[in-house]
Coordinates of C-alpha atoms in Angstrom, one line a residue:
X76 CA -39.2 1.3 5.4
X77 CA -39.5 3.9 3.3
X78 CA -42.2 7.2 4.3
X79 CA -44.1 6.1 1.2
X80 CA -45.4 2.6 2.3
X81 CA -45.9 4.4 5.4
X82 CA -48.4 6.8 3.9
X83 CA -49.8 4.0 2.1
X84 CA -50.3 2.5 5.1
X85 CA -52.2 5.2 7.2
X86 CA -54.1 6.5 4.2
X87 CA -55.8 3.4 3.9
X88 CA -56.6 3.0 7.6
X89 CA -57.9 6.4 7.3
X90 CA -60.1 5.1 4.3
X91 CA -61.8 2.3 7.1
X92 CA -62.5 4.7 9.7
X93 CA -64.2 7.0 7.4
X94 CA -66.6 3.6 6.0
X95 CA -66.8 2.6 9.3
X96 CA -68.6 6.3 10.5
X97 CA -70.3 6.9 7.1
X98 CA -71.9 3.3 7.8
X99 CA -72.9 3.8 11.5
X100 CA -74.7 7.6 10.6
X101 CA -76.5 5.7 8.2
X102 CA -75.1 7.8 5.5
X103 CA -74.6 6.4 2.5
X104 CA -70.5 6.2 1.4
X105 CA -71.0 7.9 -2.1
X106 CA -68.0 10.5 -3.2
X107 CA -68.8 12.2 -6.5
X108 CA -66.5 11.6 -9.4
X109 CA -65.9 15.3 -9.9
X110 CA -64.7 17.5 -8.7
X111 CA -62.2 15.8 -6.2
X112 CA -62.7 18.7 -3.4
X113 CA -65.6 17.1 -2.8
X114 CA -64.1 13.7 -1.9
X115 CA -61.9 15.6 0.5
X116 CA -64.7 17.0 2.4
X117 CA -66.1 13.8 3.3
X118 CA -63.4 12.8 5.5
X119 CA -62.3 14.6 8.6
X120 CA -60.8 17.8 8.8
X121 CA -57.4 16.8 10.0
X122 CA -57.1 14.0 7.3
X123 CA -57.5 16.2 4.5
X124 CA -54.8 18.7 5.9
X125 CA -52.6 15.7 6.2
X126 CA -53.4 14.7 2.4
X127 CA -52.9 18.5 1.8
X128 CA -49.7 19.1 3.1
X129 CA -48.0 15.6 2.6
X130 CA -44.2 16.1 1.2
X131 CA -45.1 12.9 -1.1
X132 CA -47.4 13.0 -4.2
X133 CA -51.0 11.5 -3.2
X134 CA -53.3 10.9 -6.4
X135 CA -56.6 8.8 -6.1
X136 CA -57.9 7.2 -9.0
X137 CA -61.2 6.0 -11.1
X138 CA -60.4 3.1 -13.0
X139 CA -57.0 4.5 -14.2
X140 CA -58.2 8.6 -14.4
X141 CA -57.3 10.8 -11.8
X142 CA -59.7 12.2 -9.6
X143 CA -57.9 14.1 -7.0
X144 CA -54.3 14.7 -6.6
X145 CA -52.4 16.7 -4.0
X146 CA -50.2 19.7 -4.1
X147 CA -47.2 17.9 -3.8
X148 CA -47.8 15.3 -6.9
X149 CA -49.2 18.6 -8.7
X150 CA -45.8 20.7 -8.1
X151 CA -44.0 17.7 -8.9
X152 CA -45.2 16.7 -12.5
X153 CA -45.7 21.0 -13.0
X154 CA -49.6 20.3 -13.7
X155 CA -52.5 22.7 -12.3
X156 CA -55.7 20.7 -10.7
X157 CA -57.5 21.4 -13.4
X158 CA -54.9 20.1 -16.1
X159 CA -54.3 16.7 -13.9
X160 CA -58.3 16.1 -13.3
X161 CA -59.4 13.4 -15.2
X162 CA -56.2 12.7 -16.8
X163 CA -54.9 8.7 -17.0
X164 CA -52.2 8.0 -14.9
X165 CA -50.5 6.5 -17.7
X166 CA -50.3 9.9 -18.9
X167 CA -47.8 10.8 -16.3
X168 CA -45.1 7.9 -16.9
X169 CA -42.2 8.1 -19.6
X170 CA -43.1 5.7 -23.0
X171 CA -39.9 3.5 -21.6
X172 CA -41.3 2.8 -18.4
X173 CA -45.0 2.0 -19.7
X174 CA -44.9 -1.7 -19.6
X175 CA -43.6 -1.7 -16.1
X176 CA -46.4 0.2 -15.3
X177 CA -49.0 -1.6 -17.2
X178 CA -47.7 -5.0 -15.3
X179 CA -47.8 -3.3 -12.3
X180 CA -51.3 -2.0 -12.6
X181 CA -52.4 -5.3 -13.1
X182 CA -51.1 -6.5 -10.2
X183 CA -53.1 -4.1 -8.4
X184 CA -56.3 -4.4 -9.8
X185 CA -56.0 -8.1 -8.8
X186 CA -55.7 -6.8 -5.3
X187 CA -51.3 -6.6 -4.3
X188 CA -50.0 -3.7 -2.8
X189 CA -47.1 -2.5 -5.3
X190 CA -43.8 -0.4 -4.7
X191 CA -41.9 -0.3 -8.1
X192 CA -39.8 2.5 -9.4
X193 CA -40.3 3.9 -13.1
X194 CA -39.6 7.6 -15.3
X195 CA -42.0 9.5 -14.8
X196 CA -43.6 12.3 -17.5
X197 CA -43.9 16.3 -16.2
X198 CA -46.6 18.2 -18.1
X199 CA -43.5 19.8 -20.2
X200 CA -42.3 16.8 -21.6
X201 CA -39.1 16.2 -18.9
X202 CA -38.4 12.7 -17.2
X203 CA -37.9 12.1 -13.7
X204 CA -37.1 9.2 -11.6
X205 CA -40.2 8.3 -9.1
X206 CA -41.2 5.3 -6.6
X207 CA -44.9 4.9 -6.9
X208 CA -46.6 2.9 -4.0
X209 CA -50.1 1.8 -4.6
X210 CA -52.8 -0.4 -3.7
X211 CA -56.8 -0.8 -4.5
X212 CA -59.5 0.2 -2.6
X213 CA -62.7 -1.5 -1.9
X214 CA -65.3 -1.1 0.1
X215 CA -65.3 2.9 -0.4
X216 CA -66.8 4.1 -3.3
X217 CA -68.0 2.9 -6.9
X218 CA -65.7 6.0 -7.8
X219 CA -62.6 5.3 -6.1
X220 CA -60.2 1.8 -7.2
X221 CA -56.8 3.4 -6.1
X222 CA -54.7 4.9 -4.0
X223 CA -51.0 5.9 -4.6
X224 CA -48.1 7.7 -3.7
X225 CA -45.4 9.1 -5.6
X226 CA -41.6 10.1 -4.3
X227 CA -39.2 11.9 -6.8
X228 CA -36.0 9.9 -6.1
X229 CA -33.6 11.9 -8.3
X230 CA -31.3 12.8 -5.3
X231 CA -31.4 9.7 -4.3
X232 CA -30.4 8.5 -8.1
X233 CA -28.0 11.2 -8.3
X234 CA -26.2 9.8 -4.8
X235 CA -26.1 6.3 -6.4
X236 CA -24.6 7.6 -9.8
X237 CA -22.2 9.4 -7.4
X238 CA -21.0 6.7 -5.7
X239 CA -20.7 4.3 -8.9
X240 CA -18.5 6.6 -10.6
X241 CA -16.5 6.8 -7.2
X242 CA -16.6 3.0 -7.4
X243 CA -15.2 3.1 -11.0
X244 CA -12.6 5.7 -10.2
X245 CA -11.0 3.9 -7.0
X246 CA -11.3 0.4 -9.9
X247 CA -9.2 2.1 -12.2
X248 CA -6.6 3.8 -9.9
X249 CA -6.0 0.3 -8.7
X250 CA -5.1 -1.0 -12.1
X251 CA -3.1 2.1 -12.9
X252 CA -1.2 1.4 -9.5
X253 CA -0.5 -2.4 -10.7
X254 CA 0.5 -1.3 -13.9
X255 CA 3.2 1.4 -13.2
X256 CA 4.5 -0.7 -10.7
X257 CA 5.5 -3.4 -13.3
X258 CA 7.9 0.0 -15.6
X259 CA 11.3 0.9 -15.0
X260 CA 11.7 3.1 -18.0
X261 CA 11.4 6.6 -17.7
X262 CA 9.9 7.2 -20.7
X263 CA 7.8 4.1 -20.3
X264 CA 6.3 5.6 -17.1
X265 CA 6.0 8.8 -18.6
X266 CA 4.0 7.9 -21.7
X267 CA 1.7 5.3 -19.3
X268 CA 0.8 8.0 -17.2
X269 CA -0.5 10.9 -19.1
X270 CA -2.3 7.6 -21.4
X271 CA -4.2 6.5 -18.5
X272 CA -5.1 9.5 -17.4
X273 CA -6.8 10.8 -20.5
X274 CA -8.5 7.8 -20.3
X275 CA -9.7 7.8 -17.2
X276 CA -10.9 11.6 -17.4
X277 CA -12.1 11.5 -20.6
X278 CA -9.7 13.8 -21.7
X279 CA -8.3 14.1 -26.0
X280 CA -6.1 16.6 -25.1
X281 CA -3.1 15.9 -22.8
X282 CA 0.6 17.0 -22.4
X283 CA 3.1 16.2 -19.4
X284 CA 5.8 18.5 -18.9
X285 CA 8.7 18.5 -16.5
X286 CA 10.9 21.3 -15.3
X287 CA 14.3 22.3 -16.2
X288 CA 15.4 25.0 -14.3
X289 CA 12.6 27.4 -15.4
X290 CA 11.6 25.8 -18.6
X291 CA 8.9 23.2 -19.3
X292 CA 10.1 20.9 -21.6
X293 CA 6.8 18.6 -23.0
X294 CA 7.8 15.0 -22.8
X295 CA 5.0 13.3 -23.8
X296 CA 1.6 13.8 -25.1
X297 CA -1.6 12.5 -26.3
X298 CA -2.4 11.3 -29.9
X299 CA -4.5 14.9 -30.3
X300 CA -1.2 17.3 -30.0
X301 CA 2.0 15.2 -30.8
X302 CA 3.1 18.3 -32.4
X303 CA 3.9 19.5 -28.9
X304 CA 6.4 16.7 -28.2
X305 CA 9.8 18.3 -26.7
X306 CA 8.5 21.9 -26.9
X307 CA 10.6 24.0 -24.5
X308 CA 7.9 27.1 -22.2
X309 CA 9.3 29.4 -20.3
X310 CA 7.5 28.6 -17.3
X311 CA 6.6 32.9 -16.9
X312 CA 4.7 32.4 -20.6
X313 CA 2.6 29.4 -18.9
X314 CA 0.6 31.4 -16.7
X315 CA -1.7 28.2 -15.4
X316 CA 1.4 26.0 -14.9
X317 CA 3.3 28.3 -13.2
X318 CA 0.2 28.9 -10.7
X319 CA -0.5 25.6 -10.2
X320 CA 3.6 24.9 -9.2
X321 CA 3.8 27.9 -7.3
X322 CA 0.4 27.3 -5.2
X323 CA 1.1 23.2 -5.1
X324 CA -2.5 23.1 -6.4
X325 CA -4.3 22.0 -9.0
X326 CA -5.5 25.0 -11.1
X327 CA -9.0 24.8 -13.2
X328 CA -10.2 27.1 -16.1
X329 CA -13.5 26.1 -17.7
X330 CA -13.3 28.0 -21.1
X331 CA -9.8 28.1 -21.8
X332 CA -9.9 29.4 -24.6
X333 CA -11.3 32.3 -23.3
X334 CA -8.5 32.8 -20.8
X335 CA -7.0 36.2 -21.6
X336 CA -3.3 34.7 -20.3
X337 CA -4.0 31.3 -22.7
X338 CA -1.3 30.0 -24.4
X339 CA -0.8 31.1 -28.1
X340 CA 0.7 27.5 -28.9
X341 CA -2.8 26.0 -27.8
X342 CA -5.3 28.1 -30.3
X343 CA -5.4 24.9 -32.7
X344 CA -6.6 22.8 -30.1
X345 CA -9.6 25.1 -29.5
X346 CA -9.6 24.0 -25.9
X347 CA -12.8 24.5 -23.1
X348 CA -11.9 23.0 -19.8
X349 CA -8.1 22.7 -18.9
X350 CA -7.1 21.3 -15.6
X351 CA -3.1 21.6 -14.6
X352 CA -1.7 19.3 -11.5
X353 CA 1.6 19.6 -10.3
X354 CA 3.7 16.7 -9.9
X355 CA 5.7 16.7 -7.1
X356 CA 8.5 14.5 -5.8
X357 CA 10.4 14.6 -2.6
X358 CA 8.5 18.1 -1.7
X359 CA 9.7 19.5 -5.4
X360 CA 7.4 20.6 -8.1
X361 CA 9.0 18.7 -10.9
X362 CA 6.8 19.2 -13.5
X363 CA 3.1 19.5 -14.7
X364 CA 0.1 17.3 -16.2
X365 CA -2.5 19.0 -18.5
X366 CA -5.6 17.5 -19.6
X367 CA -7.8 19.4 -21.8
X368 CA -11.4 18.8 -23.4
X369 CA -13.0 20.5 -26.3
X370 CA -16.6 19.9 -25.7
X371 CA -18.3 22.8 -24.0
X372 CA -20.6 21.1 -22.0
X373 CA -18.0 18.6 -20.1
X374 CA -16.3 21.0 -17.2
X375 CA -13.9 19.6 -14.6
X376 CA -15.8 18.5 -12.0
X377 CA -14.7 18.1 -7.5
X378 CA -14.8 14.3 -8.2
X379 CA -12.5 14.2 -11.0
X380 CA -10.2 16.9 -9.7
X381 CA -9.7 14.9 -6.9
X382 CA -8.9 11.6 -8.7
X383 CA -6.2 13.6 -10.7
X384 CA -4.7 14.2 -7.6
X385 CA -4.3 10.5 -6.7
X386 CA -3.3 10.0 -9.9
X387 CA -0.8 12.6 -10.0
X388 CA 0.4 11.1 -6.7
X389 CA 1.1 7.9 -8.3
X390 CA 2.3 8.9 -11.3
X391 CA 5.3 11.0 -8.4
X392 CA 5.7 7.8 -7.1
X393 CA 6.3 6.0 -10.4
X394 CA 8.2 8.5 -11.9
X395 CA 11.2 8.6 -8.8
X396 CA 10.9 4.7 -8.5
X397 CA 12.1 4.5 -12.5
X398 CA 14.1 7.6 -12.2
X399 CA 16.4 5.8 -9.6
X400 CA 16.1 2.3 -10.9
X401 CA 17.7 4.3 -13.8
X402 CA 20.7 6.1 -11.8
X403 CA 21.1 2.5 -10.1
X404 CA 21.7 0.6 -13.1
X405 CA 23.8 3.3 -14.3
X406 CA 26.1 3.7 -11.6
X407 CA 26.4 -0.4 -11.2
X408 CA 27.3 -0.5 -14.7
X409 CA 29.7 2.5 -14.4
X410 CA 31.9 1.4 -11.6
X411 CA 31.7 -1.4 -8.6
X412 CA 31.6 0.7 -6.1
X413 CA 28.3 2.0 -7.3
X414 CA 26.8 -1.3 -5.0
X415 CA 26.3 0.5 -1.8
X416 CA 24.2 3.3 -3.5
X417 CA 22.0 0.6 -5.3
X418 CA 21.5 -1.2 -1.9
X419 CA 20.1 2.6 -0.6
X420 CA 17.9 3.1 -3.7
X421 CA 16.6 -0.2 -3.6
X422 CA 15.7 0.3 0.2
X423 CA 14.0 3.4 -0.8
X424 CA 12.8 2.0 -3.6
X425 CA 11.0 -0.7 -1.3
X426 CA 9.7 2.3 1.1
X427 CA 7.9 3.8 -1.9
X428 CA 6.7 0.3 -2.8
X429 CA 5.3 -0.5 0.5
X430 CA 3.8 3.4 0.2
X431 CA 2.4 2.2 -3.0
X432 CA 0.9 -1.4 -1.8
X433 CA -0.4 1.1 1.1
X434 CA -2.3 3.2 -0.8
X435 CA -3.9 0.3 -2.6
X436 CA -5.1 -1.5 0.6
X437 CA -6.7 2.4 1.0
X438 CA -8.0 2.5 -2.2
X439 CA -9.7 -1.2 -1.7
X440 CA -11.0 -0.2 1.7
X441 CA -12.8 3.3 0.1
X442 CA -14.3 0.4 -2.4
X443 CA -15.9 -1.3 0.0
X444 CA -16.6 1.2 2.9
X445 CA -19.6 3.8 3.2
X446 CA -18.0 7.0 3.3
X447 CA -20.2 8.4 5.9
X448 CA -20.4 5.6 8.7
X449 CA -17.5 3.8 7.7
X450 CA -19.4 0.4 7.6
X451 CA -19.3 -2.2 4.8
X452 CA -21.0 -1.4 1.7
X453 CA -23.6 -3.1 -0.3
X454 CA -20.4 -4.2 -2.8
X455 CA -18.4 -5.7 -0.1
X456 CA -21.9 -7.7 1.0
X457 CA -22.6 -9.4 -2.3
X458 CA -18.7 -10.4 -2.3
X459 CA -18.8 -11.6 0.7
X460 CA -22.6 -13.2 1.5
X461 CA -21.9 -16.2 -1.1
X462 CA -18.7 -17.6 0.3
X463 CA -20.9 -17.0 4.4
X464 CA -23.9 -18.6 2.9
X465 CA -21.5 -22.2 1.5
X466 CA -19.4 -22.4 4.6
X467 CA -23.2 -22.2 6.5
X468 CA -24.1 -24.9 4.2
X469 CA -21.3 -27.2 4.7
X470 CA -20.8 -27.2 8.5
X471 CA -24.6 -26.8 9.0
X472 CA -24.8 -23.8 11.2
X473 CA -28.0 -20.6 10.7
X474 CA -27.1 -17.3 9.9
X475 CA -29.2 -14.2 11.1
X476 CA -29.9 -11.3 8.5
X477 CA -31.3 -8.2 10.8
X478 CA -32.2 -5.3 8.5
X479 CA -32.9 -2.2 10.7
X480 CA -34.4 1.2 10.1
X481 CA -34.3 4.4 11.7
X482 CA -38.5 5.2 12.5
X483 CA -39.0 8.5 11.1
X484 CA -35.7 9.6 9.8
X485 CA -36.8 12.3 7.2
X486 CA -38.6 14.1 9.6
X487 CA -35.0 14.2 11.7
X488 CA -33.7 15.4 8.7
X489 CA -36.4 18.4 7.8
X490 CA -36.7 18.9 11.6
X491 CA -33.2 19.5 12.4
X492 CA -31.2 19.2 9.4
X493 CA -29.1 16.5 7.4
X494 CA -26.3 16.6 9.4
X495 CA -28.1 15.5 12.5
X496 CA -29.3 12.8 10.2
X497 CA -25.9 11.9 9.2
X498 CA -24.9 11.9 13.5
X499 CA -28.0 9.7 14.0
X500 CA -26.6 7.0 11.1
X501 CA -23.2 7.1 12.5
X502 CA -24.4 6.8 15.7
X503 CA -26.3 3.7 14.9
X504 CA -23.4 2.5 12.8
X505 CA -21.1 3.1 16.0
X506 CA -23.7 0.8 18.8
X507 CA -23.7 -2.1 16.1
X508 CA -20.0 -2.2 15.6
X509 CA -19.6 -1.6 19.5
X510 CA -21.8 -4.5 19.9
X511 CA -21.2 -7.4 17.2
X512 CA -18.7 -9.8 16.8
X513 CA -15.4 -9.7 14.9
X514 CA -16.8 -12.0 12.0
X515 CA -20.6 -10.7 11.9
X516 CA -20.9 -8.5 9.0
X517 CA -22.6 -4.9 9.4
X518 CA -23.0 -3.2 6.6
X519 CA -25.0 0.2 5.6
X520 CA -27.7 -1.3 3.1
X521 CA -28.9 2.2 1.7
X522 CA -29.9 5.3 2.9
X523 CA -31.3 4.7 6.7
X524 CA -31.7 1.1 6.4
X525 CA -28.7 -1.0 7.8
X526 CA -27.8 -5.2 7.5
X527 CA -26.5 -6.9 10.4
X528 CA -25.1 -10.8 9.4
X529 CA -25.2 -12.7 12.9
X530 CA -23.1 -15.6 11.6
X531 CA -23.6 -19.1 14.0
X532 CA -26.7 -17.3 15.6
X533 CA -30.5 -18.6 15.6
X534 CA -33.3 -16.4 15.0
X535 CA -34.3 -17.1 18.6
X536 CA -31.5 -15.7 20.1
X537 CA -30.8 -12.8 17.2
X538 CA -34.3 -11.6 18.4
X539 CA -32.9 -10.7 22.2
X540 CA -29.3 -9.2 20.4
X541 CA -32.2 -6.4 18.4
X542 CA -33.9 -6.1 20.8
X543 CA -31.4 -4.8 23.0
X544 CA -30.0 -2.7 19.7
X545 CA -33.5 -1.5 19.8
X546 CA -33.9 -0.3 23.3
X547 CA -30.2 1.2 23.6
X548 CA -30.9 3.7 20.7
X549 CA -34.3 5.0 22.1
X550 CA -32.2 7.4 24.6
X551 CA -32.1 10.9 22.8
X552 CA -29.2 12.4 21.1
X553 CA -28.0 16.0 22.2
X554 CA -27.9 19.0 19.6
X555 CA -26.5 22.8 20.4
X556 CA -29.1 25.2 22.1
X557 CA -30.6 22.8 24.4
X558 CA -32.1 20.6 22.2
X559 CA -32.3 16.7 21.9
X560 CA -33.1 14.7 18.4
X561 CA -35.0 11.1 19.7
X562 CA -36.2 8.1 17.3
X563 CA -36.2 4.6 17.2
X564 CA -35.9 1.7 15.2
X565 CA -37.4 -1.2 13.5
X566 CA -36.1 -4.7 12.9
X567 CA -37.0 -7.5 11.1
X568 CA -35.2 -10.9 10.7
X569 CA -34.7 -13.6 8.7
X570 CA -32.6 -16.8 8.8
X571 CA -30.5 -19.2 7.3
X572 CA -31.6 -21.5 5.7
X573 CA -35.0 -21.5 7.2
X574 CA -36.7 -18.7 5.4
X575 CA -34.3 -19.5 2.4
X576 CA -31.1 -20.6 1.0
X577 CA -29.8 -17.9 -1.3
X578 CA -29.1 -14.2 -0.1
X579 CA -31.8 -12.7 -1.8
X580 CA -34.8 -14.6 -0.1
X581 CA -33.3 -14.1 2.9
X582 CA -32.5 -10.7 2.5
X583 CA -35.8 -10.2 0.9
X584 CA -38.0 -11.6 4.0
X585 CA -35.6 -9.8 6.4
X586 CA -37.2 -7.1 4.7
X587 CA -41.1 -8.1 4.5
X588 CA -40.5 -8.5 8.4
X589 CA -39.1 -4.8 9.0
X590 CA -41.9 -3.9 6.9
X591 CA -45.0 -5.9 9.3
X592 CA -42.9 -4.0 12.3
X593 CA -43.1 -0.7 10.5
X594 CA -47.0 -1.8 9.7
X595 CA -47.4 -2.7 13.3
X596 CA -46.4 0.7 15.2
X597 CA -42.7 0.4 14.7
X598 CA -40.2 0.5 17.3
X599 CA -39.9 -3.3 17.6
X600 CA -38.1 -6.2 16.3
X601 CA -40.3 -8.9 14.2
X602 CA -38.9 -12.5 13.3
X603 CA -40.2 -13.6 9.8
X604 CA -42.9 -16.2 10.0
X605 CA -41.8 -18.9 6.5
X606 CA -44.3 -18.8 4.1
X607 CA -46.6 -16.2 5.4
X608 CA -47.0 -13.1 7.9
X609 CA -46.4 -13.3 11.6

C-alpha cells in the first residue's frame, strides 16, 4: 500500500496513545487553536520529529482551516507557516478539482477514511498533481476534526504519460507496418512513408531524399514544401544529411534555423527542430528522412528519436521489398528466363517479410510487457481478465487474484538508491514467474504493487502458494561494499466468484485485504473476508 495510508495509519495510533496518557495524568486533552507549535508539544518528543521530518505533507485541520502543517506540505505548496495558518484547505486545491474535493470532505466528516487524487493549488498560482489521504478525528480535541496527508505524484504522472505515449507509438508503428506491407510501388512506398511519419511526430515539415552517387535528389515531400519535389543537393552543401550518412546516426539540431551550416533552400520554412535519419538498406546509406517543426517550444525528444529509428527501419524494409518487386516484374516481363531471379527475390522477399511479421510480434510484446521486469502489463490484464473471468463462469472453476507489495519500498529507494529498487522488483518479478504456472497470469500492477491470477486455484490453497512467496523473499539481497538491502511483503487475496464476479470487485477487495495486512504489521498474507474485514 502506498507510504501515505501508512502514515495515516500510525498518525492516528499515535493520536490514541496520546488520549490514552493525557486521560490517565488526569490532564485534561485541550490543544489550543493557535498557534499549531503548541499542538506539537503535547505529544511526545519523538512523534513530533516524526511529523517534522516526514517526506509526505501532514496538515491537521479545524473544521476545514488549517491549524498545523509540516515542512514537507509547506515546501510543497511554496507557503510559509504563517501564510498556511488558518487558511481553508480548499484553498490549496485547483478550481477543476473542487467538487471532488467537496464530495470527498463529506465523506469524511461522516466518518470514511478517504484516498482520492486531485490538482492541487501552490501559493503562486501553479497546479500539481497530489494524493490526499485523510480521515476525522474524534475523541482528541474540540479543535482538531482532521488529519491528512498529501504526496505530490507528478513523477509518478509523468511515468504514466511516458508510458502511454510509448503505448501509442508501438500502436501506430504497427499499423504503419500493415500498411506498407500491402505497397509495391516505389513511389507509393515512398510517399506513405514520409506521410506517416509526419503524422506520427507531429511534424509539417518533411522531405525524403535518396542518394545518387553524391547527390540527394528529394523524392517526396509533405504538403508544407512541395516546392522541393525533385530538387537535386550536393550531399557536401547538406551538412546535417551528410553527417547523419556518414555517422549511420540520426542527427538533431534544435534551432535550425540558427545552424550557421543551414541550408539556404530552407530559410522560407523558418524551421526550429530538424531531425535527419539515414535510411539504410543492405548496410548502404541510401538516402535520408527530414522532419522539421516550426514551433519553438516542440524540440525532438529521446522517445521520438527512437521511434524514427523504427520507423526508418521499416520504411528500409519497405522500400527494398517494392524496389525488387519492381526489378522482378520487370525482368519477367522482359525475357523468360527472368523466372529464376524472381523465384530468389521472392524468397528474399519472404525473408524480409518474416523480418517484418517479426518485428511486429516485438512491437506487440513491448505493448503489453513492463519494460523493467518484463511481466505483463496492466493493458495486457484488462485484455485478458474478461475472456479468464467467462471461461471461470462456464466450467465453474475459482480464480485467485493475489495483489502483493514490497513493505517499505521507498525507504529501499532513498536508502540505497532506485536501482536497488528496480533489482528488488525484478527480483520479485523473477521468484513469481519461477514459481507460477504456465497459464497463471503475473503481471506488474503499478509501481511496487504486483497481480498474481491463480487460475483453477481456491483461496484456501492460494493462501499457502503467498505464503511461501512471502517467506522466500524475506532472505536479503546483496549490494557492493558489503552491504545487504532486506524487506518483505504483503499479500492480500480475493477470489472468484466469491468476493465477486467482475474484475474490478475482485481486484478491488484483493486490494482492501493487502491493505488490513499492511494495517496489521505487514509481512503477511490476508484472505478477504465477503462483505466485511477479516
Amino acid at each position: 500500500m502506498p507510504v501515505v495510508w501508512s502514515l495515516l495509519v500510525l498518525s492516528v495510533l499515535l493520536a490514541g496513545i496520546f488520549i490514552y496518557i493525557r486521560r490517565h495524568r488526569n490532564v485534561p486533552t485541550v490543544i489550543p487553536r493557535y498557534p499549531a507549535k503548541d499542538i506539537l508539544t503535547e505529544i511526545e518528543t519523538r512523534f513530533q520529529v516524526l511529523v517534522e521530518s516526514a517526506p509526505v505533507g501532514i496538515v491537521i485541520t479545524s473544521n476545514s482551516r488549517i491549524v498545523y502543517a509540516n515542512p514537507t506540505f509547506l515546501e510543497m505548496f511554496g507557503d510559509t507557516f504563517s501564510e498556511a495558518l488558518g487558511t481553508l484547505t480548499v484553498e490549496k486545491v485547483a478550481p477543476e478539482s473542487r467538487d471532488l474535493f467537496a464530495e470527498n470532505l463529506q465523506k469524511q466528516a461522516e466518518g470514511h477514511r478517504v484516498r482520492y487524487e486531485i490538482m492541487g493549488l501552490r501559493r503562486d498560482g501553479s497546479k500539481f498533481p497530489i494524493q490526499v489521504a485523510a480521515t476525522r478525528i474524534t475523541n482528541f480535541s474540540e479543535e482538531i476534526t482532521a488529519i491528512g496527508f498529501i504526496q505530490d505524484i507528478s513523477e509518478r504522472r509523468d511515468a504514466e504519460e511516458k508510458l502511454q505515449f510509448q503505448n501509442e507509438r508501438l500502436s501506430a508503428l504497427h499499423n504503419i507496418t500493415l500498411d506498407l506491407l500491402n505497397r509495391r510501388g516505389a513511389d507509393d512506398v515512398l510517399n506513405a512513408i514520409l506521410l506517416r511519419a509526419c503524422d506520427l511526430l507531429d511534424s509539417p515539415f518533411g522531405v525524403l531524399s535518396l542518394l545518387e552517387d553524391d547527390v540527394l535528389v528529394v523524392k517526396t515531400t509533405s504538403e508544407m514544401n512541395t516546392a522541393l519535389l525533385g530538387t537535386r543537393i550536393p550531399l557536401k552543401d547538406a551538412r546535417l544529411s551528410m553527417l547523419a550518412i556518414n555517422t549511420r546516426q540520426p542527427q538533431v539540431r534544435q534551432d535550425y534555423s540558427q545552424w550557421a551550416e543551414r541550408l539556404a533552400m530552407y530559410a522560407p520554412y523558418n524551421l526550429k527542430a530538424v531531425v535527419n535519419v539515414p535510411v539504410i538498406i543492405n548496410d548502404q546509406p541510401v538516402g535520408i528522412l527530414a522532419l522539421g517543426r516550426t514551433a519553438p517550444d516542440k524540440p525532438f525528444l529521446n522517445d521520438e528519436i527512437d521511434v524514427m529509428r523504427s520507423l526508418v527501419q521499416l520504411a528500409a524494409l519497405a522500400m527494398d521489398n517494392a524496389q525488387l518487386f519492381a526489378a522482378a516484374q520487370h525482368e519477367l516481363n522482359e525475357r523468360k528466363s527472368a523466372e529464376e531471379e524472381l523465384r530468389r527475390a521472392n524468397q528474399k522477399l519472404q525473408f524480409q517479410i518474416e523480418a517484418i511479421q517479426l518485428l511486429q510480434t516485438e512491437l506487440r510484446e513491448q505493448a503489453i510487457r513492463d519494460p523493467l521486469t518484463g511481466l505483463y502489463n496492466r493493458r495486457y490484464l484488462d485484455e485478458t481478465l474478461e475472456r479468464e473471468l467467462a471461461r471461470a463462469g462456464r466450467e465453474n472453476y475459482p480464480i485467485s487474484f493475489v495483489m502483493i507489495d514490497i513493505d517499505g519500498f521507498k525507504k529501499i529507494n532513498d536508502d540505497f538508491g532506485h536501482g536497488v529498487g528496480d533489482a528488488m522488483l525484478q527480483r520479485l518479478a523473477n521468484q513469481l514467474l519461477s514459481q507460477t504456472r504456465t497459464g497463471d497470469i503475473v503481471c506488474r500492477y503499478g509501481g511496487d504493487e504486483f497481480l498474481v491470477v491463480l487460475l483453477n486455484v481456491a483461496s484456501e490453497i492460494s493462501f499457502h502458494i503467498a505464503d511461501k512467496w512471502r517467506n522466500q523473499f524475506q532472505s536479503p539481497m546483496a549490494l557492493l561494499d558489503s552491504q545487504a538491502a532486506r524487506t518483505t511483503i504483503s499479500c492480500g487475496i480475493s477470489d472468484f466468484p466469491g468476493d465477486g464476479t467482475t474484475k474490478a470487485d475482485i481486484i478491488a477487495n484483493a486490494d482492501n485485504a493487502l491493505y488490513i495486512a499492511k494495517r496489521n504489521g505487514r509481512d503477511q498474507v490476508v484472505v478477504w473476508a465477503g462483505n466485511r474485514e477479516p
